[in-house]
């Protein structure tokens, strides 16, 4: 099912003039009714105007209301930083609406070192260097929010309005275009300082982003020609499907025996769920995956050796007849010092491998196939490994020409064929490969690095971070587009550029110079972000799955809490898309479909493109929760 994002986007304008004229009588009644409601959160209750006025008088301020950003200005709609404050009530129900929370109030940005306890603010000179505190947005007495991406600020330029999350969903409406743009400028400066610990000067912005990527901070100066020229290489637009008109049609749903840890989709006959007790086998169909009633059990509820915990990572190899299972050494940490090789046809773990370099045991935090389609190669014997400061390739071929059996006392050692151990902390988190074996790596500092298939020593291109760690990364088969997952957004990056000879290349094959397109952000609306829950974060952002030159991925999917969120890839790339009108800063797309499950989702992935049927624009989406697995078909209608 999809959530009603349109309710949040309703125009909050009313009978006000630009000078905040009298409210309509009906709106006043709504506000009074809400103030008296039993379920009104205590945090939203404000002091009376008389109490506020008495408090201001007791302070004996030497300046008028318009001279301080933090002054009340409750009764003066023309004072500095005046805004009108709205609150969204009713969640996602038919009764959802915006109500006026404060007709005449003001906002201010203040620095504090005690955000979670007390009201101790440092409103010193704005030229002071950061002192370790954080900038906070205050709106009257009702809103107090640390300026971070978690606020999910959404702009409505045509309404001079911004929406955001802070213990509820709020909207600010500004009396003039100048006031609206002033707020955005102040907000961006405070955000930069909170994220990077540096004042938002031009010098510091260049220091953080570099001259080549200044367009990421100032998209208006970036070269967006590659976005403008982006075309759907996958052929004509999909026609309206023959199947029923539901946007998301559930085909299969069945129990998954509980404790699901990961979902591994195959492009051939089978897909797999790894849970606490073993590996469940599912059959691939054009409308999703369906259980075969077959599973590989782990001895004693754990792996065969009893030494390792439940696998958190599974990787298909050798024409999907083998699976590599990697288990973390410590709870809550992904790093492992080895893996197990499962023969799917016999259901037996045939080999336990160790990670070792120069005679010393090492760990890996992630593994992936050499290329985006190499799991289909029956002769595949190598795969890639990633640790915090390592990027390498492992070879499963025993150098003496003989593969050791699990019955042997000592686990065989994987052969390190190529790679690099970085001397300084790169804090790698995740990686993925293209169709030709180029590698994209995401880091804790938010950077995304591109390595060619011939060298893991030095990145060809390193995109700067936007302030949040990259927890998952994916790349299209052709290497032209990268999708990075952060806690509160997805970042879509175009890797294409034109070299000095006029040839179009990707950042995997050469340095992109100074004509680098600005990225685009895929975000939840403030309302959907609030409904998803403050503790829920995006994870597992992926493109749909193709393994053939000339075919283009059509959708993107990510998971947050109980939501699977789906974007139309071609729509996101379209520079004329409605979402991008009246926006400042990086363009953000809010047009998506949401699938809601009754428990938190472990993973959401599209099946291989070969399972797309003639009446659907996309292969089915498979959604795994700890207790169930579902297969969903998409209609051909675009999200507007």
Coordinates of C-alpha atoms in Angstrom, one line a residue:
X1 CA 0.0 0.0 0.0
X2 CA 1.1 3.5 -0.5
X3 CA 1.1 6.4 1.9
X4 CA -0.8 9.6 1.2
X5 CA 2.2 11.9 0.5
X6 CA -0.2 14.3 -1.2
X7 CA -1.7 15.3 2.1
X8 CA 1.5 16.8 3.3
X9 CA 1.9 18.7 0.1
X10 CA -1.4 20.5 0.4
X11 CA -1.1 24.3 0.0
X12 CA -1.2 25.8 3.5
X13 CA -2.0 29.2 2.1
X14 CA -5.2 30.9 3.4
X15 CA -6.8 34.3 3.3
X16 CA -3.6 36.0 4.5
X17 CA -2.1 38.9 2.6
X18 CA 1.7 39.1 2.4
X19 CA 1.5 41.2 5.7
X20 CA -0.3 38.3 7.6
X21 CA -3.8 39.7 7.6
X22 CA -6.6 38.6 9.9
X23 CA -7.2 34.8 9.9
X24 CA -10.5 33.6 8.6
X25 CA -13.0 32.8 11.4
X26 CA -13.2 29.1 10.5
X27 CA -9.4 28.7 10.8
X28 CA -9.4 30.3 14.3
X29 CA -12.1 27.9 15.4
X30 CA -9.9 24.9 14.2
X31 CA -7.0 26.2 16.1
X32 CA -9.0 26.6 19.3
X33 CA -10.4 23.1 18.9
X34 CA -6.9 21.7 18.5
X35 CA -5.6 23.6 21.5
X36 CA -8.3 21.9 23.6
X37 CA -7.8 18.4 22.2
X38 CA -6.9 15.7 24.8
X39 CA -4.2 14.2 22.6
X40 CA -2.2 17.4 22.1
X41 CA 1.5 16.6 22.9
X42 CA 2.8 18.5 25.9
X43 CA 5.8 19.7 23.9
X44 CA 3.4 21.7 21.6
X45 CA 1.8 23.6 24.5
X46 CA 2.9 27.2 24.7
X47 CA 2.8 29.9 27.3
X48 CA 0.1 32.6 27.0
X49 CA 0.9 35.9 25.4
X50 CA 0.7 37.6 28.8
X51 CA 3.2 35.2 30.3
X52 CA 5.6 35.7 27.4
X53 CA 5.2 39.5 27.6
X54 CA 5.8 39.5 31.3
X55 CA 9.0 37.4 30.8
X56 CA 10.3 39.7 28.2
X57 CA 9.7 42.8 30.4
X58 CA 11.5 41.1 33.3
X59 CA 14.6 40.7 31.1
X60 CA 14.8 44.5 30.6
X61 CA 16.1 44.1 27.0
X62 CA 17.9 47.1 25.6
X63 CA 16.9 46.4 22.0
X64 CA 13.6 46.2 20.2
X65 CA 12.0 43.0 18.9
X66 CA 13.4 43.5 15.4
X67 CA 17.1 43.8 16.5
X68 CA 17.5 40.2 17.7
X69 CA 16.9 37.0 15.9
X70 CA 15.7 35.3 19.1
X71 CA 13.2 38.0 20.1
X72 CA 9.5 37.0 20.3
X73 CA 7.8 39.4 17.9
X74 CA 4.6 37.6 18.6
X75 CA 2.4 40.6 18.0
X76 CA 4.4 42.2 15.2
X77 CA 4.0 40.6 11.8
X78 CA 6.5 43.0 10.3
X79 CA 9.3 42.3 12.8
X80 CA 12.6 40.5 11.9
X81 CA 12.3 36.8 11.2
X82 CA 8.5 36.7 11.4
X83 CA 6.9 33.5 10.3
X84 CA 3.6 31.7 10.5
X85 CA 3.8 28.2 12.0
X86 CA 1.6 25.3 11.0
X87 CA 1.4 21.8 12.5
X88 CA 0.3 18.7 10.6
X89 CA -2.2 16.6 12.5
X90 CA -4.0 13.3 11.7
X91 CA -1.0 11.5 10.3
X92 CA -1.9 9.6 7.2
X93 CA -5.6 9.3 7.9
X94 CA -8.4 10.8 5.9
X95 CA -8.7 13.5 8.5
X96 CA -5.1 14.6 8.1
X97 CA -4.8 18.4 7.7
X98 CA -2.6 21.4 8.5
X99 CA -3.7 23.6 11.3
X100 CA -2.3 27.0 12.4
X101 CA -0.2 26.5 15.4
X102 CA 1.0 30.1 15.8
X103 CA -0.3 33.0 13.7
X104 CA 2.5 35.4 14.4
X105 CA 5.8 34.1 15.7
X106 CA 9.5 34.3 14.8
X107 CA 12.4 32.0 14.3
X108 CA 16.1 32.2 15.3
X109 CA 19.2 30.1 14.9
X110 CA 21.1 29.8 18.1
X111 CA 24.1 27.8 19.2
X112 CA 23.9 25.5 22.2
X113 CA 26.0 23.0 24.0
X114 CA 23.1 21.6 26.0
X115 CA 20.6 20.6 23.4
X116 CA 19.0 17.7 25.4
X117 CA 19.0 19.4 28.8
X118 CA 18.0 22.9 29.6
X119 CA 17.9 26.1 27.6
X120 CA 21.5 27.2 27.7
X121 CA 22.3 29.0 24.4
X122 CA 25.3 30.8 23.3
X123 CA 24.1 33.7 21.2
X124 CA 27.5 35.2 20.8
X125 CA 28.9 37.2 17.9
X126 CA 28.3 35.4 14.6
X127 CA 32.0 35.9 13.7
X128 CA 33.2 33.7 16.5
X129 CA 34.8 30.4 15.6
X130 CA 32.8 27.3 16.4
X131 CA 33.2 26.3 20.0
X132 CA 32.0 22.7 19.8
X133 CA 28.3 23.6 20.1
X134 CA 25.6 23.0 17.6
X135 CA 23.2 25.3 15.8
X136 CA 19.6 24.9 16.7
X137 CA 16.5 26.3 15.0
X138 CA 14.0 27.8 17.4
X139 CA 10.5 28.8 16.4
X140 CA 8.7 30.7 19.1
X141 CA 8.3 28.4 22.1
X142 CA 7.1 25.4 20.2
X143 CA 10.0 24.2 18.0
X144 CA 13.6 23.5 19.0
X145 CA 15.5 21.4 16.5
X146 CA 19.1 20.7 15.9
X147 CA 20.0 21.8 12.3
X148 CA 20.8 18.4 10.6
X149 CA 19.6 16.4 7.6
X150 CA 17.3 14.5 10.0
X151 CA 15.0 17.5 9.9
X152 CA 14.1 16.5 6.3
X153 CA 13.6 20.1 5.3
X154 CA 11.4 20.3 2.2
X155 CA 11.0 23.4 0.1
X156 CA 7.9 24.9 -1.5
X157 CA 9.3 27.9 -3.3
X158 CA 6.0 28.9 -4.9
X159 CA 4.4 29.1 -1.5
X160 CA 7.4 30.6 0.4
X161 CA 7.2 27.7 2.7
X162 CA 9.4 25.0 4.3
X163 CA 8.2 21.8 5.9
X164 CA 10.3 19.8 8.4
X165 CA 10.3 17.2 11.2
X166 CA 10.8 17.9 14.9
X167 CA 8.7 15.8 17.2
X168 CA 6.0 16.3 14.7
X169 CA 5.6 17.7 11.2
X170 CA 5.7 21.5 10.9
X171 CA 5.6 24.1 8.2
X172 CA 6.9 27.7 8.2
X173 CA 5.4 30.3 5.9
X174 CA 7.3 33.5 5.2
X175 CA 5.8 36.9 4.5
X176 CA 8.0 37.6 1.5
X177 CA 10.3 36.0 -1.0
X178 CA 13.2 37.9 0.6
X179 CA 12.4 36.5 4.0
X180 CA 12.1 33.0 2.6
X181 CA 15.5 33.1 0.9
X182 CA 17.1 34.6 3.9
X183 CA 15.9 31.7 6.0
X184 CA 17.3 29.1 3.5
X185 CA 20.7 30.8 3.4
X186 CA 20.9 30.9 7.2
X187 CA 19.8 27.2 7.5
X188 CA 22.4 26.0 4.9
X189 CA 25.2 27.9 6.7
X190 CA 24.2 26.4 10.1
X191 CA 23.9 22.9 8.5
X192 CA 27.4 23.2 7.0
X193 CA 28.8 24.3 10.3
X194 CA 27.1 21.5 12.3
X195 CA 28.2 18.8 9.8
X196 CA 31.8 19.9 9.1
X197 CA 32.7 21.9 12.3
X198 CA 33.8 24.9 10.2
X199 CA 32.1 28.2 9.6
X200 CA 30.4 28.4 6.2
X201 CA 32.9 30.7 4.5
X202 CA 33.8 30.3 0.8
X203 CA 37.3 29.3 1.9
X204 CA 36.0 26.5 4.1
X205 CA 33.6 25.3 1.5
X206 CA 36.4 24.9 -1.0
X207 CA 38.4 23.2 1.8
X208 CA 35.7 20.6 2.4
X209 CA 34.5 20.0 -1.2
X210 CA 37.4 20.9 -3.3
X211 CA 37.3 23.3 -6.3
X212 CA 36.1 20.5 -8.6
X213 CA 33.1 19.7 -6.5
X214 CA 32.0 23.2 -5.5
X215 CA 28.9 22.6 -7.7
X216 CA 27.8 20.1 -5.1
X217 CA 27.4 22.9 -2.6
X218 CA 26.3 25.4 -5.3
X219 CA 24.3 23.4 -7.8
X220 CA 23.5 26.5 -9.8
X221 CA 27.1 26.6 -11.0
X222 CA 27.4 22.9 -11.6
X223 CA 27.5 21.4 -15.1
X224 CA 24.2 19.5 -15.4
X225 CA 24.5 18.8 -19.1
X226 CA 24.8 15.1 -18.5
X227 CA 21.6 15.1 -16.6
X228 CA 19.9 17.0 -19.3
X229 CA 21.2 14.5 -21.9
X230 CA 20.3 11.4 -19.8
X231 CA 18.1 9.1 -21.9
X232 CA 16.5 5.8 -21.2
X233 CA 18.7 3.3 -22.9
X234 CA 16.3 0.5 -22.2
X235 CA 14.0 1.3 -25.1
X236 CA 10.6 3.0 -25.4
X237 CA 8.5 4.0 -22.4
X238 CA 6.6 1.1 -20.9
X239 CA 3.0 1.0 -22.0
X240 CA 0.1 0.8 -19.6
X241 CA 0.0 -2.8 -18.4
X242 CA -2.8 -5.3 -19.0
X243 CA -2.8 -6.4 -15.3
X244 CA -5.1 -4.7 -12.8
X245 CA -4.6 -1.0 -12.1
X246 CA -3.1 -1.4 -8.6
X247 CA 0.2 0.4 -8.4
X248 CA 1.7 -2.4 -6.3
X249 CA 0.2 -5.9 -6.7
X250 CA 1.2 -8.5 -4.2
X251 CA 1.7 -11.9 -5.9
X252 CA 3.0 -14.2 -3.2
X253 CA 3.4 -13.9 0.6
X254 CA 4.5 -16.8 2.7
X255 CA 6.1 -17.6 6.1
X256 CA 9.9 -17.6 6.1
X257 CA 10.5 -19.7 9.3
X258 CA 11.6 -16.7 11.3
X259 CA 14.9 -15.0 12.0
X260 CA 15.6 -13.9 8.4
X261 CA 19.0 -12.2 8.2
X262 CA 19.5 -11.7 4.4
X263 CA 18.0 -12.1 1.0
X264 CA 20.0 -13.4 -1.9
X265 CA 18.3 -13.4 -5.3
X266 CA 19.4 -15.6 -8.2
X267 CA 19.2 -14.8 -11.8
X268 CA 18.6 -18.5 -12.7
X269 CA 16.2 -21.0 -11.1
X270 CA 16.5 -20.2 -7.3
X271 CA 16.7 -17.5 -4.7
X272 CA 17.6 -17.9 -1.0
X273 CA 16.8 -16.6 2.4
X274 CA 19.4 -17.0 5.2
X275 CA 17.8 -17.3 8.7
X276 CA 18.9 -18.4 12.1
X277 CA 18.7 -22.1 11.3
X278 CA 19.8 -22.4 7.7
X279 CA 19.3 -21.4 4.1
X280 CA 15.8 -21.6 2.6
X281 CA 15.5 -22.2 -1.1
X282 CA 12.9 -20.5 -3.2
X283 CA 11.9 -21.0 -6.9
X284 CA 12.0 -18.0 -9.2
X285 CA 8.9 -17.2 -11.2
X286 CA 7.8 -14.3 -13.4
X287 CA 5.6 -13.0 -10.6
X288 CA 8.1 -13.5 -7.8
X289 CA 9.6 -16.2 -5.7
X290 CA 7.8 -19.1 -4.1
X291 CA 9.1 -21.6 -1.5
X292 CA 10.2 -25.0 -2.6
X293 CA 10.0 -26.5 0.9
X294 CA 13.8 -27.2 0.7
X295 CA 16.3 -25.8 3.2
X296 CA 19.9 -26.4 4.3
X297 CA 20.1 -26.7 8.0
X298 CA 23.0 -25.4 10.1
X299 CA 24.1 -28.0 12.7
X300 CA 23.0 -27.2 16.2
X301 CA 21.4 -23.9 15.1
X302 CA 24.7 -22.5 14.0
X303 CA 27.3 -23.2 11.3
X304 CA 28.7 -26.6 10.9
X305 CA 31.8 -25.9 13.0
X306 CA 29.8 -24.3 15.8
X307 CA 32.4 -21.5 16.0
X308 CA 30.7 -18.8 14.1
X309 CA 27.3 -16.9 14.5
X310 CA 24.5 -16.9 12.0
X311 CA 25.7 -15.7 8.5
X312 CA 24.9 -12.1 7.7
X313 CA 26.2 -12.1 4.2
X314 CA 25.6 -14.6 1.4
X315 CA 27.2 -14.5 -2.1
X316 CA 26.3 -16.7 -5.1
X317 CA 29.1 -18.1 -7.3
X318 CA 29.8 -20.6 -10.0
X319 CA 26.6 -20.3 -12.0
X320 CA 24.7 -20.1 -8.7
X321 CA 25.6 -23.6 -7.7
X322 CA 27.7 -22.4 -4.8
X323 CA 27.2 -19.9 -2.0
X324 CA 29.7 -18.1 0.2
X325 CA 28.5 -17.5 3.7
X326 CA 30.2 -14.9 5.9
X327 CA 29.6 -14.6 9.7
X328 CA 30.7 -11.8 11.9
X329 CA 33.2 -12.5 14.7
X330 CA 31.4 -10.2 17.2
X331 CA 27.8 -9.3 17.7
X332 CA 27.0 -5.9 16.1
X333 CA 30.2 -5.9 14.0
X334 CA 30.2 -7.1 10.3
X335 CA 33.9 -8.0 10.2
X336 CA 34.7 -11.7 9.7
X337 CA 38.0 -13.7 9.5
X338 CA 36.7 -16.3 7.1
X339 CA 33.8 -17.8 5.3
X340 CA 32.1 -21.0 4.4
X341 CA 31.4 -22.4 0.9
X342 CA 28.1 -24.1 0.5
X343 CA 27.4 -26.5 -2.3
X344 CA 23.8 -25.8 -3.1
X345 CA 23.2 -28.9 -5.1
X346 CA 24.3 -31.3 -2.3
X347 CA 23.3 -29.0 0.6
X348 CA 26.7 -29.4 2.2
X349 CA 29.3 -26.9 3.4
X350 CA 32.3 -28.2 1.5
X351 CA 35.0 -25.8 2.5
X352 CA 35.9 -23.3 5.3
X353 CA 38.1 -20.5 4.1
X354 CA 40.3 -18.2 6.1
X355 CA 41.3 -14.6 5.2
X356 CA 45.1 -14.3 5.5
X357 CA 47.7 -11.9 4.2
X358 CA 51.5 -12.4 4.6
X359 CA 50.9 -15.1 7.1
X360 CA 48.7 -13.1 9.4
X361 CA 44.9 -13.5 9.9
X362 CA 42.9 -10.5 8.7
X363 CA 39.2 -9.7 8.5
X364 CA 36.7 -8.6 5.9
X365 CA 33.6 -6.6 6.4
X366 CA 32.0 -7.2 3.0
X367 CA 32.4 -9.4 -0.1
X368 CA 31.0 -9.1 -3.6
X369 CA 31.3 -10.7 -7.0
X370 CA 34.1 -9.5 -9.4
X371 CA 31.5 -8.1 -11.8
X372 CA 27.7 -7.5 -11.6
X373 CA 27.0 -10.7 -13.5
X374 CA 29.9 -12.9 -12.7
X375 CA 27.8 -15.1 -10.4
X376 CA 26.4 -16.6 -13.6
X377 CA 29.9 -17.8 -14.7
X378 CA 30.4 -21.5 -13.9
X379 CA 34.2 -21.2 -13.8
X380 CA 34.2 -18.2 -11.4
X381 CA 36.8 -18.7 -8.7
X382 CA 37.6 -15.2 -7.5
X383 CA 35.6 -12.5 -5.6
X384 CA 36.3 -9.2 -4.0
X385 CA 36.8 -8.3 -0.3
X386 CA 36.5 -5.1 1.6
X387 CA 37.6 -4.2 5.1
X388 CA 37.9 -0.8 6.9
X389 CA 41.2 0.0 5.2
X390 CA 41.5 -2.9 2.6
X391 CA 40.3 -3.5 -0.9
X392 CA 41.3 -6.8 -2.5
X393 CA 40.5 -9.8 -4.6
X394 CA 40.5 -13.3 -3.3
X395 CA 41.1 -16.5 -5.3
X396 CA 39.6 -19.8 -4.2
X397 CA 41.9 -22.0 -6.3
X398 CA 44.3 -23.9 -4.2
X399 CA 47.8 -23.1 -5.5
X400 CA 48.9 -26.7 -5.4
X401 CA 46.1 -27.6 -7.8
X402 CA 43.9 -29.3 -5.2
X403 CA 40.9 -27.9 -3.2
X404 CA 41.0 -28.9 0.4
X405 CA 38.0 -30.6 1.9
X406 CA 36.3 -29.4 5.1
X407 CA 37.3 -32.7 6.7
X408 CA 40.8 -31.4 6.9
X409 CA 41.9 -30.1 10.3
X410 CA 43.0 -26.7 9.0
X411 CA 40.9 -24.4 6.9
X412 CA 42.5 -23.6 3.5
X413 CA 43.7 -20.1 3.0
X414 CA 42.3 -17.8 0.3
X415 CA 44.9 -16.5 -2.0
X416 CA 45.3 -12.7 -2.1
X417 CA 45.6 -12.0 -5.8
X418 CA 45.6 -8.2 -5.9
X419 CA 44.5 -5.3 -3.7
X420 CA 45.8 -2.6 -1.4
X421 CA 46.0 -2.1 2.3
X422 CA 45.7 1.6 2.9
X423 CA 48.0 3.1 5.6
X424 CA 45.6 5.8 6.7
X425 CA 42.0 5.4 7.8
X426 CA 39.7 5.2 4.8
X427 CA 36.9 3.7 6.9
X428 CA 35.4 1.8 4.0
X429 CA 31.8 0.6 4.6
X430 CA 30.4 -1.0 1.5
X431 CA 31.1 -1.6 -2.2
X432 CA 29.7 -2.8 -5.5
X433 CA 30.9 -3.6 -9.0
X434 CA 29.9 -2.7 -12.5
X435 CA 29.4 -5.0 -15.5
X436 CA 33.1 -4.7 -16.5
X437 CA 34.5 -5.1 -13.0
X438 CA 35.0 -1.4 -12.0
X439 CA 34.5 -0.9 -8.3
X440 CA 32.6 1.8 -6.3
X441 CA 33.3 2.1 -2.5
X442 CA 31.4 4.0 0.1
X443 CA 33.0 5.3 3.3
X444 CA 32.1 6.4 6.9
X445 CA 33.0 10.0 6.0
X446 CA 30.4 10.0 3.2
X447 CA 33.0 9.8 0.4
X448 CA 32.4 7.6 -2.6
X449 CA 35.4 6.4 -4.5
X450 CA 35.7 4.9 -8.0
X451 CA 38.4 2.4 -8.9
X452 CA 39.1 1.0 -12.3
X453 CA 39.1 -2.7 -12.9
X454 CA 42.9 -2.6 -13.3
X455 CA 43.9 -0.9 -10.1
X456 CA 42.8 -0.9 -6.5
X457 CA 45.6 1.3 -5.3
X458 CA 44.3 4.7 -6.2
X459 CA 40.8 5.9 -6.9
X460 CA 40.2 7.5 -10.3
X461 CA 37.6 9.7 -8.8
X462 CA 36.6 10.5 -5.2
X463 CA 33.2 12.2 -4.6
X464 CA 33.0 14.3 -1.4
X465 CA 30.7 13.4 1.4
X466 CA 27.5 15.3 2.1
X467 CA 27.7 14.9 5.8
X468 CA 26.4 11.4 6.4
X469 CA 28.1 8.0 6.3
X470 CA 27.4 5.9 3.2
X471 CA 26.0 2.6 4.5
X472 CA 25.3 0.9 1.2
X473 CA 26.3 1.6 -2.4
X474 CA 25.1 0.3 -5.8
X475 CA 26.1 1.1 -9.4
X476 CA 24.4 0.5 -12.7
X477 CA 25.7 -2.2 -15.0
X478 CA 27.2 0.4 -17.4
X479 CA 28.8 2.3 -14.5
X480 CA 27.2 5.6 -15.4
X481 CA 25.1 6.0 -12.2
X482 CA 25.8 5.4 -8.6
X483 CA 23.3 5.1 -5.7
X484 CA 24.6 5.8 -2.2
X485 CA 22.5 5.1 0.9
X486 CA 22.7 7.4 3.9
X487 CA 20.5 7.4 7.0
X488 CA 18.1 10.1 5.9
X489 CA 18.5 10.2 2.1
X490 CA 19.8 8.4 -1.0
X491 CA 22.3 10.2 -3.2
X492 CA 22.3 9.6 -7.0
X493 CA 25.5 10.5 -8.7
X494 CA 26.2 10.7 -12.5
X495 CA 29.7 9.5 -13.3
X496 CA 29.8 10.7 -16.9
X497 CA 31.9 13.5 -18.2
X498 CA 33.4 14.8 -21.4
X499 CA 37.2 14.7 -21.8
X500 CA 39.4 17.1 -23.6
X501 CA 39.0 15.2 -26.8
X502 CA 35.2 15.5 -26.6
X503 CA 34.7 11.8 -25.7
X504 CA 32.2 10.8 -23.0
X505 CA 33.7 8.7 -20.3
X506 CA 32.9 7.7 -16.7
X507 CA 34.8 8.6 -13.5
X508 CA 35.9 4.9 -13.3
X509 CA 38.2 5.4 -16.4
X510 CA 39.5 8.9 -15.9
X511 CA 39.6 12.0 -13.7
X512 CA 36.5 14.0 -14.2
X513 CA 38.1 17.5 -14.0
X514 CA 35.9 20.4 -13.0
X515 CA 32.8 19.7 -15.1
X516 CA 31.2 17.4 -12.5
X517 CA 27.4 17.2 -12.4
X518 CA 25.8 17.9 -9.0
X519 CA 24.1 14.8 -7.4
X520 CA 20.4 14.4 -6.8
X521 CA 18.9 13.4 -3.5
X522 CA 16.0 10.9 -3.0
X523 CA 14.2 11.7 0.2
X524 CA 11.1 11.0 2.1
X525 CA 8.7 13.8 2.7
X526 CA 8.7 15.1 6.3
X527 CA 5.3 13.4 6.9
X528 CA 6.5 10.0 5.6
X529 CA 9.8 10.4 7.5
X530 CA 7.8 11.0 10.7
X531 CA 5.6 8.1 10.1
X532 CA 8.6 5.8 9.4
X533 CA 9.8 6.6 13.0
X534 CA 12.7 8.6 14.3
X535 CA 14.9 5.6 14.9
X536 CA 14.4 4.1 11.4
X537 CA 17.1 4.8 8.8
X538 CA 17.4 4.1 5.1
X539 CA 19.3 1.0 4.3
X540 CA 20.0 -1.2 1.3
X541 CA 19.4 1.2 -1.6
X542 CA 19.6 -0.7 -5.0
X543 CA 19.0 -0.3 -8.6
X544 CA 16.9 -2.9 -10.4
X545 CA 19.0 -5.7 -11.8
X546 CA 20.3 -6.1 -15.3
X547 CA 23.4 -8.0 -16.5
X548 CA 23.3 -7.2 -20.2
X549 CA 25.0 -4.3 -22.2
X550 CA 22.5 -1.9 -23.6
X551 CA 19.8 -2.5 -21.0
X552 CA 19.0 0.3 -18.5
X553 CA 17.9 -0.1 -14.9
X554 CA 14.4 1.3 -14.5
X555 CA 13.8 1.6 -10.7
X556 CA 15.5 2.2 -7.4
X557 CA 14.4 0.8 -4.1
X558 CA 15.5 1.3 -0.5
X559 CA 14.1 0.3 2.9
X560 CA 13.3 2.3 6.0
X561 CA 11.5 0.7 8.9
X562 CA 8.4 -1.0 7.6
X563 CA 8.6 0.9 4.3
X564 CA 10.0 -0.3 1.0
X565 CA 10.3 2.9 -1.0
X566 CA 10.5 2.8 -4.9
X567 CA 11.5 5.5 -7.3
X568 CA 11.2 5.6 -11.1
X569 CA 14.8 6.0 -12.3
X570 CA 14.0 7.8 -15.5
X571 CA 11.7 10.2 -13.7
X572 CA 14.5 11.0 -11.2
X573 CA 16.9 11.7 -14.0
X574 CA 14.5 14.1 -15.8
X575 CA 15.5 17.6 -15.1
X576 CA 12.1 18.9 -16.0
X577 CA 10.4 16.8 -13.3
X578 CA 7.9 18.7 -11.1
X579 CA 9.8 17.9 -7.9
X580 CA 12.8 20.1 -9.1
X581 CA 10.8 23.3 -9.6
X582 CA 11.3 26.1 -7.2
X583 CA 14.1 24.2 -5.4
X584 CA 17.3 25.7 -4.0
X585 CA 20.4 23.7 -3.4
X586 CA 20.7 20.0 -4.5
X587 CA 17.6 18.8 -6.3
X588 CA 15.5 16.4 -4.2
X589 CA 12.9 14.0 -5.6
X590 CA 9.9 13.1 -3.4
X591 CA 8.0 11.1 -6.0
X592 CA 7.9 7.5 -5.0
X593 CA 5.7 4.5 -4.1
X594 CA 5.6 3.0 -0.7
X595 CA 5.0 -0.6 0.2
X596 CA 4.1 -0.9 3.9
X597 CA 4.6 -4.2 5.8
X598 CA 3.5 -5.1 9.3
X599 CA 7.0 -5.6 10.6
X600 CA 10.4 -4.0 9.9
X601 CA 11.9 -5.0 6.6
X602 CA 15.2 -6.8 6.4
X603 CA 15.8 -6.2 2.7
X604 CA 14.0 -5.2 -0.6
X605 CA 15.4 -6.2 -4.0
X606 CA 14.2 -6.4 -7.5
X607 CA 14.5 -9.8 -9.3
X608 CA 16.7 -10.1 -12.4
X609 CA 15.4 -8.3 -15.5
X610 CA 14.7 -11.6 -17.2
X611 CA 11.7 -12.1 -14.9
X612 CA 10.0 -8.9 -16.1
X613 CA 6.8 -9.9 -18.0
X614 CA 5.3 -8.2 -21.0
X615 CA 2.5 -6.5 -18.9
X616 CA 4.9 -5.0 -16.4
X617 CA 7.7 -2.4 -16.7
X618 CA 9.9 -4.2 -14.1
X619 CA 10.8 -7.5 -12.6
X620 CA 9.0 -8.3 -9.3
X621 CA 10.2 -6.7 -6.1
X622 CA 11.0 -9.2 -3.3
X623 CA 10.6 -8.0 0.2
X624 CA 11.8 -10.0 3.2
X625 CA 10.9 -9.4 6.8
X626 CA 12.1 -11.5 9.8
X627 CA 9.0 -13.7 9.5
X628 CA 7.7 -13.5 5.9
X629 CA 8.8 -13.0 2.3
X630 CA 6.6 -11.2 -0.3
X631 CA 6.8 -10.8 -4.0
X632 CA 5.3 -7.5 -5.5
X633 CA 4.6 -6.6 -9.1
X634 CA 4.7 -3.0 -10.3
X635 CA 2.2 -1.5 -12.6
X636 CA 3.3 0.5 -15.6
X637 CA 1.8 3.8 -14.3
X638 CA 4.4 6.4 -13.3
X639 CA 4.3 8.0 -9.9
X640 CA 3.3 11.7 -10.2

